[in-house]
Tab-separated table of N, CA and C in Angstrom:
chain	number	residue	atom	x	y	z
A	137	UNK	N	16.061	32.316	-9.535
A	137	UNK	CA	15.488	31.633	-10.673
A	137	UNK	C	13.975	31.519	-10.446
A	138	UNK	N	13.381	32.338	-11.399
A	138	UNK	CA	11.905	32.355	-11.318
A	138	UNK	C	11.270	31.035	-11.369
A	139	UNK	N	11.786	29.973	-12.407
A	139	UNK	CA	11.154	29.100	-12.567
A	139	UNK	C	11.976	28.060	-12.467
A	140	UNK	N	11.413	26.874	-12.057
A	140	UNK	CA	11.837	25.520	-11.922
A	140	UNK	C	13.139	25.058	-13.061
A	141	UNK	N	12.822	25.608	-14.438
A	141	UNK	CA	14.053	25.467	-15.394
A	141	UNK	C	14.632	26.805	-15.764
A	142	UNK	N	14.555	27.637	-15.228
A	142	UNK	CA	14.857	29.133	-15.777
A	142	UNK	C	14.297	29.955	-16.043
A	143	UNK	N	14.327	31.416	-15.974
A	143	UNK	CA	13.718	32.546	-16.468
A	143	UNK	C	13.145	32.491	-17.816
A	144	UNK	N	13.165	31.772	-18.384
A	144	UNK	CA	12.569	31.449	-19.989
A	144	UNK	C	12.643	30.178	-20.656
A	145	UNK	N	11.796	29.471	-21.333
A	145	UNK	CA	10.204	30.258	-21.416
A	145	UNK	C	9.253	30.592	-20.735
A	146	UNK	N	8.050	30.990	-21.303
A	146	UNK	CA	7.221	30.954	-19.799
A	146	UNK	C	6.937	29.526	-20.082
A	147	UNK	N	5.784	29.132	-18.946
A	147	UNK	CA	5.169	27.515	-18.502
A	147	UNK	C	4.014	27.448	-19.978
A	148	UNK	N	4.533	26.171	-20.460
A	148	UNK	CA	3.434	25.651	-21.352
A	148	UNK	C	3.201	24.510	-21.132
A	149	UNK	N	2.608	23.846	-21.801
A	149	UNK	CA	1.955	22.514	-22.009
A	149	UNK	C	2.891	21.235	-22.082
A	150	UNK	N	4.082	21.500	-22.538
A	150	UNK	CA	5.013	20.673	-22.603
A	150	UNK	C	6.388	20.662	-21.902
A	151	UNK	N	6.036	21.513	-21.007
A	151	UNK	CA	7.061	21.987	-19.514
A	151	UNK	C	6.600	21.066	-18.550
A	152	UNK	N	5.087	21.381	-18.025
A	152	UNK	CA	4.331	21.875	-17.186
A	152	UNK	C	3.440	20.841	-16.955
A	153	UNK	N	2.657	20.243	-16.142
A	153	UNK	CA	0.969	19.920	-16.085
A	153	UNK	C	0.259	20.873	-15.663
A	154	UNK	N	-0.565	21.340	-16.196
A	154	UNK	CA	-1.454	22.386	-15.320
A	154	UNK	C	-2.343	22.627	-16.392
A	155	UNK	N	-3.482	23.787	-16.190
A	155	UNK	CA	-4.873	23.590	-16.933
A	155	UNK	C	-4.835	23.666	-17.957
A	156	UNK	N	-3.636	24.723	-18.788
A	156	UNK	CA	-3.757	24.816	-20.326
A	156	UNK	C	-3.573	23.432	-21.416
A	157	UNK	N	-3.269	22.160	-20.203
A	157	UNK	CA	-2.674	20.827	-20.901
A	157	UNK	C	-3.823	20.142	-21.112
A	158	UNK	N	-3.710	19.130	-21.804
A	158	UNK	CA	-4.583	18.425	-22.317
A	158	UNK	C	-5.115	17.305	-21.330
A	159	UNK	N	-4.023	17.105	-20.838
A	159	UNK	CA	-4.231	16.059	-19.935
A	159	UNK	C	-5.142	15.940	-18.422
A	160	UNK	N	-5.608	17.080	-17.812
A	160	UNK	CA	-6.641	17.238	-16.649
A	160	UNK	C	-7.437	16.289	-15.720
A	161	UNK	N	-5.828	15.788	-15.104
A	161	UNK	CA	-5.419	14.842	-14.219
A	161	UNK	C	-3.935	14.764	-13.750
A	162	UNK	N	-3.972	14.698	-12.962
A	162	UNK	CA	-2.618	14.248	-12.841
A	162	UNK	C	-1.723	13.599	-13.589
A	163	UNK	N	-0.412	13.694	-13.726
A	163	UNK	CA	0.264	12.960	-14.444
A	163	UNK	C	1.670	11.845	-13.814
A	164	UNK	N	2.296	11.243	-14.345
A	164	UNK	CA	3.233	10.189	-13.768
A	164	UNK	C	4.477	10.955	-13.599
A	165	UNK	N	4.641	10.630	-12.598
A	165	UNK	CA	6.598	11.531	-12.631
A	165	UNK	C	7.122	11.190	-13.558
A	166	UNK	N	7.682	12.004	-13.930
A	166	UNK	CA	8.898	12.297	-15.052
A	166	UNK	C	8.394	12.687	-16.326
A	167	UNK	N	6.696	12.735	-16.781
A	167	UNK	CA	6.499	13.098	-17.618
A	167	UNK	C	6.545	14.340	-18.301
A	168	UNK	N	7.131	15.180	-17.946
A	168	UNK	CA	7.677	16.768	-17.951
A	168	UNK	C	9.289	16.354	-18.096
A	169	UNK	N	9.706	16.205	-19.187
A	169	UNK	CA	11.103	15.934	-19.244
A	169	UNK	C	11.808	17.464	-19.218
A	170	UNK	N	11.037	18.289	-20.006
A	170	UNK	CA	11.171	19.580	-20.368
A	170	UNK	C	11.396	20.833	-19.536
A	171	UNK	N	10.592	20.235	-18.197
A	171	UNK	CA	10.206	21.577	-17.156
A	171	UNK	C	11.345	20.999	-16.161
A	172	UNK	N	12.313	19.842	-16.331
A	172	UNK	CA	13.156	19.574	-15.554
A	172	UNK	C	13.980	21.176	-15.219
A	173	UNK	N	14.438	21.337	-14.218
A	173	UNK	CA	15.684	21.877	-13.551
A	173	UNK	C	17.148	21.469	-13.508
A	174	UNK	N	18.039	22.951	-14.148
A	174	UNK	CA	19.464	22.612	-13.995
A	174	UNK	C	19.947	21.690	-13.837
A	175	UNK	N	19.927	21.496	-12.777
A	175	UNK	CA	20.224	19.883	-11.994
A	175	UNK	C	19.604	18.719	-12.284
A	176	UNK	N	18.462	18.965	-13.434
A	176	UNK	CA	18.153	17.730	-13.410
A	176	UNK	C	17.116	16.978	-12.588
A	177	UNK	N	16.373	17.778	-11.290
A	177	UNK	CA	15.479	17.558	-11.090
A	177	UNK	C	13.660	17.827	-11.393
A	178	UNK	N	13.168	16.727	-11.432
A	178	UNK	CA	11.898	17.154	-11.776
A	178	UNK	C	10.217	17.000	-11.354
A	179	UNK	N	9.302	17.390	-12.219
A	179	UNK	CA	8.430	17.444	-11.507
A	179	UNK	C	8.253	18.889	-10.155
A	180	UNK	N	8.814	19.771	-10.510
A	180	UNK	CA	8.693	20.724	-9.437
A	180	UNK	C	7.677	22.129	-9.571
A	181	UNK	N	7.134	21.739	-10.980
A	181	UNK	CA	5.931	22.566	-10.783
A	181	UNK	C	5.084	21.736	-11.869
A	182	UNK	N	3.666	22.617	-11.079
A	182	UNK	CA	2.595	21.988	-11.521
A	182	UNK	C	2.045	20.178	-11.362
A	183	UNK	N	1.099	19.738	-11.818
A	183	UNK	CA	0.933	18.653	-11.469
A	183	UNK	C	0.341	18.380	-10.434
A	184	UNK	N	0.441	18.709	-8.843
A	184	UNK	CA	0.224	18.481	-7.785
A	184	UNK	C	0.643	19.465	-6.837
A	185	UNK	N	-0.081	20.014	-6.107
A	185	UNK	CA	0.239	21.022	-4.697
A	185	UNK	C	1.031	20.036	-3.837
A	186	UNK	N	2.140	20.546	-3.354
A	186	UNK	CA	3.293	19.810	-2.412
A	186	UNK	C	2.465	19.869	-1.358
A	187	UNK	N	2.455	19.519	-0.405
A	187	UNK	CA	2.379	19.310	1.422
A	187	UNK	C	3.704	20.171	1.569
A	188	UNK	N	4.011	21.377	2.481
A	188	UNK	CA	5.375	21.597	3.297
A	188	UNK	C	5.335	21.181	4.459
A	189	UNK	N	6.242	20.972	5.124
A	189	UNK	CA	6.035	20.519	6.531
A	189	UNK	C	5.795	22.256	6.992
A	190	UNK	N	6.104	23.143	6.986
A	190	UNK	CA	5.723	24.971	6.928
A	190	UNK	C	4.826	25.029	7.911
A	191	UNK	N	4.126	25.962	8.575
A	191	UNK	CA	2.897	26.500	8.827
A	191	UNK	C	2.865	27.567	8.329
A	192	UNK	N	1.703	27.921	7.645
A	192	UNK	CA	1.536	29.226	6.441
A	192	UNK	C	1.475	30.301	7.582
A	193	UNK	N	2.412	31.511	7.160
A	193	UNK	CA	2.526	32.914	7.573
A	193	UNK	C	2.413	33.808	6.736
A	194	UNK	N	1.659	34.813	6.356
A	194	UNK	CA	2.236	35.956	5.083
A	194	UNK	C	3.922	37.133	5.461
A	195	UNK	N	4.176	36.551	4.397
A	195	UNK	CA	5.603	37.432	4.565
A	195	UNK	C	5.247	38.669	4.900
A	196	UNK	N	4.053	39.602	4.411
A	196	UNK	CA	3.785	40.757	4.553
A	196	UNK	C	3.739	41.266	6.246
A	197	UNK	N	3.834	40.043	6.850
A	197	UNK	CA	4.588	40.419	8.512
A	197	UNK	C	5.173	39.915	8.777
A	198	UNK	N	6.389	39.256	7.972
A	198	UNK	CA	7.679	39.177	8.631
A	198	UNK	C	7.983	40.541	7.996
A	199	UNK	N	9.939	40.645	9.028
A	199	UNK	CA	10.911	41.421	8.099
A	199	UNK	C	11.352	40.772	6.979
A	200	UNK	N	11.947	41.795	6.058
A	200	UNK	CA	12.146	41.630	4.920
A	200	UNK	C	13.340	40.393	5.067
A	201	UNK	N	14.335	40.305	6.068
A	201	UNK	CA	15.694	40.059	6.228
A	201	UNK	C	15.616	38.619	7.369
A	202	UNK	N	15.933	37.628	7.332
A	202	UNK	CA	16.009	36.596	8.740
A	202	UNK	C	14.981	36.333	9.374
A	203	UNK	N	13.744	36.479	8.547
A	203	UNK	CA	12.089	36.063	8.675
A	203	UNK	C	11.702	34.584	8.906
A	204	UNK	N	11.206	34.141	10.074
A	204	UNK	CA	10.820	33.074	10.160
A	204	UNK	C	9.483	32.371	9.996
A	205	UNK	N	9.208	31.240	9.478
A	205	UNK	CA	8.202	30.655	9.915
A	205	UNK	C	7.202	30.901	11.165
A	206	UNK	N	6.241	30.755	11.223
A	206	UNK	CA	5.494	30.312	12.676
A	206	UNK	C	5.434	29.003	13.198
A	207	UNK	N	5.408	29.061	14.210
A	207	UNK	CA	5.661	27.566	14.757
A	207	UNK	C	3.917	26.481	14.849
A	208	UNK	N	3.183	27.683	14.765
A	208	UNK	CA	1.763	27.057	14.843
A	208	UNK	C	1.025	27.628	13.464
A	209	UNK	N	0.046	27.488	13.615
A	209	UNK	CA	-1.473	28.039	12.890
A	209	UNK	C	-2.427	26.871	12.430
A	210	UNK	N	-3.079	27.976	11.550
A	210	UNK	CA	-4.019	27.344	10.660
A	210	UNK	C	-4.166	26.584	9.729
A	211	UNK	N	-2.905	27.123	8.623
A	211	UNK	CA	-2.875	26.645	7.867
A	211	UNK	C	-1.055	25.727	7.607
A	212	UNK	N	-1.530	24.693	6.871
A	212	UNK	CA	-0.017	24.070	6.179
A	212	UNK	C	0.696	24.931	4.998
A	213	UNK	N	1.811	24.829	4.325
A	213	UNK	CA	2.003	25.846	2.997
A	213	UNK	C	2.288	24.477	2.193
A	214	UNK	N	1.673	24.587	1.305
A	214	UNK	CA	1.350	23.883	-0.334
A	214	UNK	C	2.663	25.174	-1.399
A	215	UNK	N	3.296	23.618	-1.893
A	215	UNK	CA	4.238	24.849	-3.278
A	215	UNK	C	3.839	23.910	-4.836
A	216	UNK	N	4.213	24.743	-5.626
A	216	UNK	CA	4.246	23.964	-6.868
A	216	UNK	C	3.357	24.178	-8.088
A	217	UNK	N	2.041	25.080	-7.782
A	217	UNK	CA	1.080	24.733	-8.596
A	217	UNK	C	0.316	23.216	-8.774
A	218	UNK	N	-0.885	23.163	-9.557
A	218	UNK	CA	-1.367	22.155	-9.889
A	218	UNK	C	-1.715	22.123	-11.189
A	219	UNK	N	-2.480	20.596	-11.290
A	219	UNK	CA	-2.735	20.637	-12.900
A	219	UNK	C	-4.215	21.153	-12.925
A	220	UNK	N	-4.764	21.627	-12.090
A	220	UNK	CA	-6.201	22.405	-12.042
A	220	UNK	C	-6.167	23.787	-11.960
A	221	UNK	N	-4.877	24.112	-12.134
A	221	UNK	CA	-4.803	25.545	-12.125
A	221	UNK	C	-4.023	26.717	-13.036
A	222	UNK	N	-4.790	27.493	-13.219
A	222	UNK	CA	-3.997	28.256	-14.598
A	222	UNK	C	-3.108	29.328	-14.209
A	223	UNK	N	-2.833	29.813	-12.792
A	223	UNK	CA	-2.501	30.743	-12.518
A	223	UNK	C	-0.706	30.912	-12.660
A	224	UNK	N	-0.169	30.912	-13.952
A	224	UNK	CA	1.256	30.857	-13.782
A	224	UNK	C	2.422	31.127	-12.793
A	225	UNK	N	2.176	32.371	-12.045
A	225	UNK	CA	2.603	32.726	-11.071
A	225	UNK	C	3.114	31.580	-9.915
A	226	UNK	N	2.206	30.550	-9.773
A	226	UNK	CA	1.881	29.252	-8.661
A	226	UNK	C	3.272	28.713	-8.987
A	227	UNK	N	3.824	28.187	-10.585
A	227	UNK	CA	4.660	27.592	-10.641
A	227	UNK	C	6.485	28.116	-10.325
A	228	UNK	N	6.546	29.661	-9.840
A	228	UNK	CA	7.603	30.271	-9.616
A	228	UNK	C	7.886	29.499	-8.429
A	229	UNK	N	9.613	29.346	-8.441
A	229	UNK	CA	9.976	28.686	-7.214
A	229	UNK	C	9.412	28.840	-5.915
A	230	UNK	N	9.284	30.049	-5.697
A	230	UNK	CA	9.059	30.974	-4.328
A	230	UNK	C	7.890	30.933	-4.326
A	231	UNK	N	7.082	30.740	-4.972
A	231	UNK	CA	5.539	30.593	-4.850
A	231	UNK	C	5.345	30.018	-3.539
A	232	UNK	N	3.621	30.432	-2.480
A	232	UNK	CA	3.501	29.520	-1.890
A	232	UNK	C	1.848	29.505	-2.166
A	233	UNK	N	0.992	28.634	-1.688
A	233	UNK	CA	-0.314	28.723	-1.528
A	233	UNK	C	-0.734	28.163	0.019
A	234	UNK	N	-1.739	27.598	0.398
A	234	UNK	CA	-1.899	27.395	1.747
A	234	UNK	C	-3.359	26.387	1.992
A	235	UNK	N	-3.271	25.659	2.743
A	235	UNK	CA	-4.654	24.775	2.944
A	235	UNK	C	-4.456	24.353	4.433
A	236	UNK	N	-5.622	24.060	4.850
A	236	UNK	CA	-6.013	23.156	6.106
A	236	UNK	C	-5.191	22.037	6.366
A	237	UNK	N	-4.637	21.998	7.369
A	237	UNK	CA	-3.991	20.232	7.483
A	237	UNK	C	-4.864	19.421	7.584
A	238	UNK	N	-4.641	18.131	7.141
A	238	UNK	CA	-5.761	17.187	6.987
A	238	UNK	C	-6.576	17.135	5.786
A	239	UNK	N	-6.626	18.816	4.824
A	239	UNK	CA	-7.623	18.588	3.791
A	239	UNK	C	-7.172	17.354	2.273
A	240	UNK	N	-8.041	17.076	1.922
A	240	UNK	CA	-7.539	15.921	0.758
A	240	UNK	C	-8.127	16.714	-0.348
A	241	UNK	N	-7.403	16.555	-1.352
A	241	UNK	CA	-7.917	17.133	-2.686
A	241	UNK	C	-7.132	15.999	-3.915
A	242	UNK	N	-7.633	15.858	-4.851
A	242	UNK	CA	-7.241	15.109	-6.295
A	242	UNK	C	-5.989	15.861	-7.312
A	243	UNK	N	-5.619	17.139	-6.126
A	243	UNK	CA	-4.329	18.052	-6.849
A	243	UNK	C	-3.805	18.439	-5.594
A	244	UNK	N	-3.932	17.719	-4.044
A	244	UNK	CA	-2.675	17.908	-3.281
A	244	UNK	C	-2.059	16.452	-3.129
A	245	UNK	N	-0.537	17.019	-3.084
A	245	UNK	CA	0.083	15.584	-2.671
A	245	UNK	C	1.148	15.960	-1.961
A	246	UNK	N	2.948	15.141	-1.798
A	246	UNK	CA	3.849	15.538	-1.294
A	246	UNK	C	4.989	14.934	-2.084
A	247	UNK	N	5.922	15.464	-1.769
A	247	UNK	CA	7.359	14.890	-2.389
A	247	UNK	C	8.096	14.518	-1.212
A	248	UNK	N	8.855	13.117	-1.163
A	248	UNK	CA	9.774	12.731	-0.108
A	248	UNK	C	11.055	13.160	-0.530
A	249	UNK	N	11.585	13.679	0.490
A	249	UNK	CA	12.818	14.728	0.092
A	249	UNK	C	14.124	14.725	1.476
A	250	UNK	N	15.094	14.146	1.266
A	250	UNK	CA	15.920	13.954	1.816
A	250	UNK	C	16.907	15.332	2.394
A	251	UNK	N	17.186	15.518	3.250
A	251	UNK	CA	18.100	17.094	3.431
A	251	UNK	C	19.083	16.259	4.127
């Protein structure tokens, strides 16, 4: 599943937070009733860059098959898209992006998430 609610539609304004919206700020959970997921969960794209607990690797050197993480680096992996950003692609599940640990920005945050 490409996207947080399904292969269609694409991400608009009333899915989504992100730049094409009016709003260019953050927004309150749950205000995306629309961009919810199957299940019912929401808020999973756009709005805010996640924190992963991850250390960013490019897949382009793992194998294709039973590819792991790195245990160190540089960077943390950020998922989700933001609301400062237009790049649709960001909001596909599998998306990742990447930042400095420690950096603060007004479009990174995290989700507390139970496994």
């Amino acid at each position: 599943m490409p996207l947080p609610w399904g292969r269609t539609p694409e991400p608009n304004p009333k899915r989504v937070n992100y730049y094409e919206g009016k709003l260019k700020q953050t927004s309150t959970v749950g205000s995306y009733p629309l961009g919810a997921t199957p299940k019912g969960v929401l808020d999973i794209a756009g709005n805010m860059w996640e924190w992963c607990y991850d250390w960013y690797g490019s897949y382009e050197l793992s194998p294709d098959e039973n590819h792991s993480e790195p245990n160190n680096g540089d960077y943390r992996v950020l998922r989700g898209g933001s609301w400062n950003y237009d790049f649709r692609d960001y909001f596909r599940c599998a998306s990742r992006n990447h930042c400095r640990p420690g950096s603060r920005d007004n479009n990174l945050g995290f989700r507390i998430a139970r496994t």
